Coordinates of N, CA and C in Angstrom, one line a residue:
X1 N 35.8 -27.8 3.0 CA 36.5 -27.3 1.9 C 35.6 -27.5 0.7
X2 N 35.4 -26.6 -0.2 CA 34.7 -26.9 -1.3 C 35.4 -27.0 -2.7
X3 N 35.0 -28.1 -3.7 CA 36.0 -28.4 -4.6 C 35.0 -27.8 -5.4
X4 N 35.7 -26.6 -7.0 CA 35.6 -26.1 -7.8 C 34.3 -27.3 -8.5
X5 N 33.1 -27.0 -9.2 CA 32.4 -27.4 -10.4 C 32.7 -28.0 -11.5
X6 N 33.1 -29.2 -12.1 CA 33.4 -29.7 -13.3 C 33.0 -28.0 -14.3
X7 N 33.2 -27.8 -15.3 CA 33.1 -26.9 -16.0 C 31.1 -27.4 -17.1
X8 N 31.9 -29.0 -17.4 CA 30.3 -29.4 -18.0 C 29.1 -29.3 -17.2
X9 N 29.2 -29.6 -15.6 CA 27.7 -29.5 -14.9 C 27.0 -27.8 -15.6
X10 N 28.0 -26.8 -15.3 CA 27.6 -25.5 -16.1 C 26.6 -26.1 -17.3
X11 N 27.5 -26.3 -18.2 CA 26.8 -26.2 -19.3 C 25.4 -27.4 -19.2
X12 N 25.7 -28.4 -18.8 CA 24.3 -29.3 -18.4 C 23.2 -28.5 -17.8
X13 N 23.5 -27.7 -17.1 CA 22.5 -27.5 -16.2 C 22.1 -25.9 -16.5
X14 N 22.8 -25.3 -17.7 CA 22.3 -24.0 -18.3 C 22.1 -24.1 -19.7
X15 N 22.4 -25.5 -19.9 CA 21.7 -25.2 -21.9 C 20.2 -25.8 -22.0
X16 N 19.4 -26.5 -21.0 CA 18.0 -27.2 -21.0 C 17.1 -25.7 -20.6
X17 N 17.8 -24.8 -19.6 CA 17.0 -23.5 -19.2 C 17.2 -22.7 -20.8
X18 N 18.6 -22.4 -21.6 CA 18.3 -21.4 -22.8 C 17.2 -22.0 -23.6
X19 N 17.7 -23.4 -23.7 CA 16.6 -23.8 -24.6 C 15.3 -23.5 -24.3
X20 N 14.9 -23.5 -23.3 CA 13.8 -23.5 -23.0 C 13.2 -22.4 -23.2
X21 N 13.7 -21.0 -22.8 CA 13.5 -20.3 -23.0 C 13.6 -19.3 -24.2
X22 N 14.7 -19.9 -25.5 CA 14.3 -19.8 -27.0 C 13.3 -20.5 -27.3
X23 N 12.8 -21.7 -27.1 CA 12.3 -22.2 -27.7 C 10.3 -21.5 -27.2
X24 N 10.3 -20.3 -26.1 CA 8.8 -19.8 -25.8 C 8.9 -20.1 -24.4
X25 N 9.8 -20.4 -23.8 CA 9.6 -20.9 -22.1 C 8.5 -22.1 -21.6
X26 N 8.6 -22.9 -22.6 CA 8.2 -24.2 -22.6 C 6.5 -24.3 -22.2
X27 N 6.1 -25.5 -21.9 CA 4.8 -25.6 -21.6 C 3.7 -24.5 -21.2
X28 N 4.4 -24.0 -20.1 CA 3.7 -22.7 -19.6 C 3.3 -22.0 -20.6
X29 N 4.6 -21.5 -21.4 CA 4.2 -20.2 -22.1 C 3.4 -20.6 -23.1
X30 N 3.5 -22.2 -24.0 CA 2.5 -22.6 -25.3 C 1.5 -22.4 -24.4
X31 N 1.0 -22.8 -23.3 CA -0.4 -22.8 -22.7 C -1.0 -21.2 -22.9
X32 N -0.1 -20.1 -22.8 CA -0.6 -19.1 -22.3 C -0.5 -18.0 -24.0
X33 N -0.1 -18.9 -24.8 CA 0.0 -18.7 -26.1 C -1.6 -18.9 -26.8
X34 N -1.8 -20.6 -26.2 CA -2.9 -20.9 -26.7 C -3.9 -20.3 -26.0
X35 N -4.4 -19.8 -25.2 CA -5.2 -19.1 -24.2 C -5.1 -17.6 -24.9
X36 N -4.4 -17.1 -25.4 CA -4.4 -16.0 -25.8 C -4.7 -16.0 -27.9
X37 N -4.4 -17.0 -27.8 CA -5.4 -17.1 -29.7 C -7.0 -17.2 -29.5
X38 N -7.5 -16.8 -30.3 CA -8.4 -17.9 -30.2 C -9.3 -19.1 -30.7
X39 N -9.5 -19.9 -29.8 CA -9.7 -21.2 -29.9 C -10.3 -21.8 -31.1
X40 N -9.5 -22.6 -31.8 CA -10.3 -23.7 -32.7 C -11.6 -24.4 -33.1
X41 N -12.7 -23.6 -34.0 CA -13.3 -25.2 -33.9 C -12.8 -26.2 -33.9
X42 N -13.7 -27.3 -33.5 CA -13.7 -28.2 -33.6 C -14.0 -28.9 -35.2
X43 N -13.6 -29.5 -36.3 CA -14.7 -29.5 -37.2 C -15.7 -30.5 -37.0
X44 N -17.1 -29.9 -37.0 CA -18.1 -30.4 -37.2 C -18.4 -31.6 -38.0
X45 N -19.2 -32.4 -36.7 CA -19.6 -33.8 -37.8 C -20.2 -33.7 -39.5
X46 N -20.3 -34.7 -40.3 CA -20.9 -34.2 -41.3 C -22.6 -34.3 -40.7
X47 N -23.5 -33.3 -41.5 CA -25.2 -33.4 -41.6 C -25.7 -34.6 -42.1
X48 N -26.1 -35.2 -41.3 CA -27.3 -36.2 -42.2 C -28.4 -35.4 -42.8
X49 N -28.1 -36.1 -44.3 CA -29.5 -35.4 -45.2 C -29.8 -36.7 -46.0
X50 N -31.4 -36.4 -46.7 CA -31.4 -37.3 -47.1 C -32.1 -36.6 -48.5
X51 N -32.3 -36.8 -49.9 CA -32.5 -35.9 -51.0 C -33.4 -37.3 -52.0
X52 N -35.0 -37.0 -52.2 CA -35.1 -37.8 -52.9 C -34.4 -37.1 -55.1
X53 N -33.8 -38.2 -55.6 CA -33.2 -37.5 -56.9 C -34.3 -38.0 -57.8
X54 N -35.0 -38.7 -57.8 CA -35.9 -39.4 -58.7 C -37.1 -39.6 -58.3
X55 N -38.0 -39.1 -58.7 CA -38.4 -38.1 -59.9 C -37.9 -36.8 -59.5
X56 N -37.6 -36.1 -60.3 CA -37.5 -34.5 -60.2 C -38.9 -34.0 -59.5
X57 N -38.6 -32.6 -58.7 CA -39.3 -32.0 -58.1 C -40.6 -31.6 -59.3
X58 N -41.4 -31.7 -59.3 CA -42.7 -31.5 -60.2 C -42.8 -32.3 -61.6
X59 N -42.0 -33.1 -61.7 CA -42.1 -33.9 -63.0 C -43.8 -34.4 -63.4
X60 N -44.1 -34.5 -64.5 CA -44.6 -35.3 -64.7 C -44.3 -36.8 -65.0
X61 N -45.0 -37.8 -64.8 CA -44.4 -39.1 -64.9 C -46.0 -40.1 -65.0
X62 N -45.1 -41.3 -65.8 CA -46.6 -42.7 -65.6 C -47.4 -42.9 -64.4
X63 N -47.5 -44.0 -64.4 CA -48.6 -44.5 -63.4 C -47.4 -45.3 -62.5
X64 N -46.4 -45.6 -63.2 CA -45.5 -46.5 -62.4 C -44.1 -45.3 -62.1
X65 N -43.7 -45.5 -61.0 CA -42.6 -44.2 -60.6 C -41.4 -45.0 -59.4
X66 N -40.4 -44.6 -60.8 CA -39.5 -45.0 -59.4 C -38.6 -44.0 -58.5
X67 N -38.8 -44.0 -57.4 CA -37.9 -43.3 -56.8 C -36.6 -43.5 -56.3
X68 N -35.8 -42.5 -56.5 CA -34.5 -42.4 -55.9 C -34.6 -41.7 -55.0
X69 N -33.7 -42.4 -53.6 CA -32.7 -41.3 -52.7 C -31.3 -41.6 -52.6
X70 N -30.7 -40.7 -51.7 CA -29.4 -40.7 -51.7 C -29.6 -39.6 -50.5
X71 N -28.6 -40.2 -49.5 CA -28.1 -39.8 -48.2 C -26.7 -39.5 -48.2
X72 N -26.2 -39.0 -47.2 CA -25.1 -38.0 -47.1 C -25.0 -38.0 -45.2
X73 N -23.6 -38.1 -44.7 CA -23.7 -38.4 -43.3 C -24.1 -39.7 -42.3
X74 N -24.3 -40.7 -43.1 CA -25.1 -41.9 -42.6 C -25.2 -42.9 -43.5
X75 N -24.6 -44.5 -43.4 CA -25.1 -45.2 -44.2 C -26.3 -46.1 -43.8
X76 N -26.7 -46.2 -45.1 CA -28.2 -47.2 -45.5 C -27.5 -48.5 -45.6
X77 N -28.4 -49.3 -44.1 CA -28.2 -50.6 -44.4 C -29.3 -51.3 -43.7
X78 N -29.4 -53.1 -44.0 CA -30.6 -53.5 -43.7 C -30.8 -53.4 -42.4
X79 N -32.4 -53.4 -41.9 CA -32.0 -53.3 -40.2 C -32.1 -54.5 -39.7
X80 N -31.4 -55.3 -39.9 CA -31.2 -57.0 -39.5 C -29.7 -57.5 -39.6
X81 N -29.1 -57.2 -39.2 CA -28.7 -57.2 -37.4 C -28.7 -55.7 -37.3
X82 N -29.5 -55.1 -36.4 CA -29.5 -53.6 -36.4 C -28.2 -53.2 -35.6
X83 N -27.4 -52.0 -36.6 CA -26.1 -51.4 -36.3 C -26.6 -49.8 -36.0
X84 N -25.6 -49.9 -34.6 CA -25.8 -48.6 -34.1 C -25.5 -47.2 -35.0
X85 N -25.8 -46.2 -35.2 CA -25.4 -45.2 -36.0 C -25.8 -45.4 -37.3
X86 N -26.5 -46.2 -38.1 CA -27.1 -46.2 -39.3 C -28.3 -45.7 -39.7
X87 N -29.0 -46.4 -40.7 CA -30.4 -45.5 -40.6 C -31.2 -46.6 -42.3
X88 N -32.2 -46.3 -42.0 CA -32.7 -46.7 -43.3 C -34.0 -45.9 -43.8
X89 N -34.4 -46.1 -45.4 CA -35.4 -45.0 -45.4 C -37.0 -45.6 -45.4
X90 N -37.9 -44.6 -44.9 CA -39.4 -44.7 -45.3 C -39.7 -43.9 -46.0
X91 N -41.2 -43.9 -47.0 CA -41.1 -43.4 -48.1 C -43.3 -42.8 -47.4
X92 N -43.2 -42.2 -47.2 CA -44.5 -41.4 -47.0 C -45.4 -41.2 -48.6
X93 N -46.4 -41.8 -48.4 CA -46.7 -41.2 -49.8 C -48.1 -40.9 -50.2
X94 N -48.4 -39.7 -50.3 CA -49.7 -38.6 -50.3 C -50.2 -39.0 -48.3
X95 N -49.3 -38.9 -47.3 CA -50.0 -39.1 -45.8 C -49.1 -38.0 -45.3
X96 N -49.5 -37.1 -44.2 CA -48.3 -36.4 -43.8 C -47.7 -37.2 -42.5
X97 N -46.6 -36.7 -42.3 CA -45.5 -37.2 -41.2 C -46.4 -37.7 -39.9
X98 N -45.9 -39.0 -39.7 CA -46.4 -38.8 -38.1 C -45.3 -38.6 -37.1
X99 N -45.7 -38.2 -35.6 CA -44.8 -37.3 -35.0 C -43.2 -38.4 -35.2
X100 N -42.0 -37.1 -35.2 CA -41.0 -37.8 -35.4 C -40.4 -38.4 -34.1
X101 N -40.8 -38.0 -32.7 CA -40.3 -38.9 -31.8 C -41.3 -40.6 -31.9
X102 N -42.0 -40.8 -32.4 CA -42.8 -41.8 -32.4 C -42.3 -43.5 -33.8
X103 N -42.7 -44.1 -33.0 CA -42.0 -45.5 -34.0 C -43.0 -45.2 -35.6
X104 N -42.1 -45.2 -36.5 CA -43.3 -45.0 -37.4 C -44.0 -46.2 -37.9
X105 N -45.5 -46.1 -38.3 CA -45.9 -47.1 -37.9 C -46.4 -48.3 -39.4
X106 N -46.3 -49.1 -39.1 CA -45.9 -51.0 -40.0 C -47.3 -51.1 -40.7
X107 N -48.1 -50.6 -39.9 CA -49.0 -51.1 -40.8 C -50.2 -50.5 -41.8
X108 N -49.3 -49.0 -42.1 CA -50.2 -48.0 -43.1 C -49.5 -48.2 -44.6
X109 N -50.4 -48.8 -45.3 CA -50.1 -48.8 -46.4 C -49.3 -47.8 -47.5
X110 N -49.5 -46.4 -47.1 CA -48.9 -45.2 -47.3 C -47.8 -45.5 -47.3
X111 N -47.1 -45.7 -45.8 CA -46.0 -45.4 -45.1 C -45.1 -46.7 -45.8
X112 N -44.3 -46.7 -46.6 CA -43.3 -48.1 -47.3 C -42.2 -47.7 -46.4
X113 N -41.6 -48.6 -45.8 CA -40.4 -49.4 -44.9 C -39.3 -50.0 -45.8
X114 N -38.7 -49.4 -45.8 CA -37.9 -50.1 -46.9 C -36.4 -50.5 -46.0
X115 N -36.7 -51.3 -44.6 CA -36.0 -52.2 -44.1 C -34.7 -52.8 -44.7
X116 N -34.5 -53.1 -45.5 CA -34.2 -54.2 -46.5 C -32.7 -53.5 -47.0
X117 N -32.3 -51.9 -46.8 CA -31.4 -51.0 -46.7 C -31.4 -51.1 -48.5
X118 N -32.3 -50.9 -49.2 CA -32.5 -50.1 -50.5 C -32.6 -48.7 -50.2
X119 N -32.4 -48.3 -51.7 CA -32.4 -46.6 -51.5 C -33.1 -46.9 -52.9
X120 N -34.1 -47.2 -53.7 CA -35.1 -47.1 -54.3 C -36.2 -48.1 -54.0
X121 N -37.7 -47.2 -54.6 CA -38.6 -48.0 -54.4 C -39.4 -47.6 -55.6
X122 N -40.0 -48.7 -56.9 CA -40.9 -48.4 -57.7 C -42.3 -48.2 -57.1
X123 N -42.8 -47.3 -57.0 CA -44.3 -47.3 -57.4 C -45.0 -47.3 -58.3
X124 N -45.6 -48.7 -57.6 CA -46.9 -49.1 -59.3 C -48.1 -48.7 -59.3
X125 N -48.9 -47.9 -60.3 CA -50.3 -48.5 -60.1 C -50.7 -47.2 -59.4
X126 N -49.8 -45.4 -59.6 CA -50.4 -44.5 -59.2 C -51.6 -44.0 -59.7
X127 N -52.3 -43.4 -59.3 CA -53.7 -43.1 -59.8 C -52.9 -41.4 -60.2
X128 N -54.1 -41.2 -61.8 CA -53.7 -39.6 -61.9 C -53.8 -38.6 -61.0
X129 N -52.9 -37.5 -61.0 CA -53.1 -36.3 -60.7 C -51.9 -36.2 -59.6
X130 N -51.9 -35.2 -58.4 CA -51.0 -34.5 -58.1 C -50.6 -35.7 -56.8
X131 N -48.8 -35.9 -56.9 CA -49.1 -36.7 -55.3 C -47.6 -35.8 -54.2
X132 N -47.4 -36.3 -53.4 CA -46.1 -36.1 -52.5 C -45.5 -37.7 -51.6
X133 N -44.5 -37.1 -52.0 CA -43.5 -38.2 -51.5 C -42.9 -37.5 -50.1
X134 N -42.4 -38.5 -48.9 CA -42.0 -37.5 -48.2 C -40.7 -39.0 -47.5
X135 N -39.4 -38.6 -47.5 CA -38.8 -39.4 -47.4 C -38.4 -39.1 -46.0
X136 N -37.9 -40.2 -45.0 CA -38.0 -40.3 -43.9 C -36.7 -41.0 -43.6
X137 N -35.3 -40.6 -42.9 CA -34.2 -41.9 -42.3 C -34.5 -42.2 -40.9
X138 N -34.6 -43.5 -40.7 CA -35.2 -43.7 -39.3 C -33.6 -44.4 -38.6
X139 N -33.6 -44.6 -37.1 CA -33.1 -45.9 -37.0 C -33.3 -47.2 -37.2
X140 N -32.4 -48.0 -37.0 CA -33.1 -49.4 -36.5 C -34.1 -50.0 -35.7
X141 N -34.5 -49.2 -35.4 CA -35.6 -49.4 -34.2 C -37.1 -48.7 -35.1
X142 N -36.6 -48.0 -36.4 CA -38.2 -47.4 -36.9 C -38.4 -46.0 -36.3
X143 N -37.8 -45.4 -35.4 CA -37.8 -44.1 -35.0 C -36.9 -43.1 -35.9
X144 N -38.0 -42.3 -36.2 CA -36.7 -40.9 -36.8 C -35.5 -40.5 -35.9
X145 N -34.6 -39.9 -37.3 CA -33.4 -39.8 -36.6 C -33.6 -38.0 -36.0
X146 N -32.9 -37.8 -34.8 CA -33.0 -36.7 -33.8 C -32.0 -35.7 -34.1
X147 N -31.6 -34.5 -34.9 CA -32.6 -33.6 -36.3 C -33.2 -34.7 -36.6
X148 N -34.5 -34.3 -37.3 CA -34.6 -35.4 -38.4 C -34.0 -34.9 -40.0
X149 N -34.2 -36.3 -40.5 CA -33.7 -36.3 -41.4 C -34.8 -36.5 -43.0
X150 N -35.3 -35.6 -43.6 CA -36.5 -35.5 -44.4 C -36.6 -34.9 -45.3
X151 N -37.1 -35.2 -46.9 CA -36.9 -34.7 -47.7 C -38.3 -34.5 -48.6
X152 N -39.0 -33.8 -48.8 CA -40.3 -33.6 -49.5 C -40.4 -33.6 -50.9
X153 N -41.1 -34.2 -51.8 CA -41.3 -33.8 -53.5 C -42.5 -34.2 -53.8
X154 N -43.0 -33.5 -55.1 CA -44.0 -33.3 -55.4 C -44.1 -33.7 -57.0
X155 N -45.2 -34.5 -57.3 CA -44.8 -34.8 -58.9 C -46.3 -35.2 -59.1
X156 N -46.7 -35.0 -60.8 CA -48.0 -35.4 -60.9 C -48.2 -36.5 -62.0
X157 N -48.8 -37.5 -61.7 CA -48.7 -38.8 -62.8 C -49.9 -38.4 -63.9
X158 N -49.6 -38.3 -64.8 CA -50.8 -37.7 -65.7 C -51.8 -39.0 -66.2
X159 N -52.7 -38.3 -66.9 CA -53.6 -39.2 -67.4 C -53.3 -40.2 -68.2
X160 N -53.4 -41.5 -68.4 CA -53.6 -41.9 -69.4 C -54.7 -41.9 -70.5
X161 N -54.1 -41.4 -72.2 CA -55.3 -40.9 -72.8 C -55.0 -42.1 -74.5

């Protein structure tokens, strides 16, 4: 003998299916929603750059020059205790780049290390005429960073007269 359905099992068990199906037919159908837009970037990490601001690009200037940088995507800090994802700068000055997979190297007078996680360095004691700066973010370890990260300028310290 079969006894008649409460009247609420009905509605229990037919208002989770409307819903479902006002609301896009649930999981499936967002999946096949999203599949059918199309896809999002992701947004992009920020660029590591590195911009020397001091001296201006072709300035003239003394015999003594200090430079500015400023980075963007990466902070400058000392490399002692060396922190993963940081970076600090070298300052190339009238030498060109040596290769950027390679440690750069400690003991060229040219090449300033500025370990120490400053973002200026005075130079004293330029000789006249035309020079280049070439700024460099390495890791902790002394290796450029992979883009690299580099900035060129050009300035001429005039005579003294």
């Amino acid at each position: 003998m079969r006894f008649p359905r409460p009247r609420w099992i009905h509605v229990a068990l037919i208002a989770p299916l409307s819903l479902a199906i006002a609301c896009g037919g649930g999981e499936q159908a967002e999946d096949a929603e999203m599949a059918a837009e199309p896809a999002e970037e992701m947004p992009a990490e920020p660029a590591v750059t590195v911009r020397i601001t001091q001296p201006e690009e072709g300035a003239t200037v003394g015999p003594d020059v200090l430079v500015v940088m400023e980075t963007e995507g990466i902070e400058i800090v000392s490399i002692t205790p060396p922190v993963v994802g940081t970076g600090h700068h070298h300052l190339y000055v009238d030498v060109d780049l040596t290769p950027l997979s390679d440690l750069i190297p400690q003991n060229d007078p040219q090449i300033i290390h500025m370990g120490d996680g400053s973002t200026e360095r005075m130079l004293e004691g330029l000789a006249p005429g035309e020079h280049r700066l070439i700024a460099v973010v390495a890791n902790p370890a002394h290796i450029p960073l992979d883009p690299p990260v580099v900035d060129t300028l050009h300035f001429t310290v005039a005579n003294e007269e």
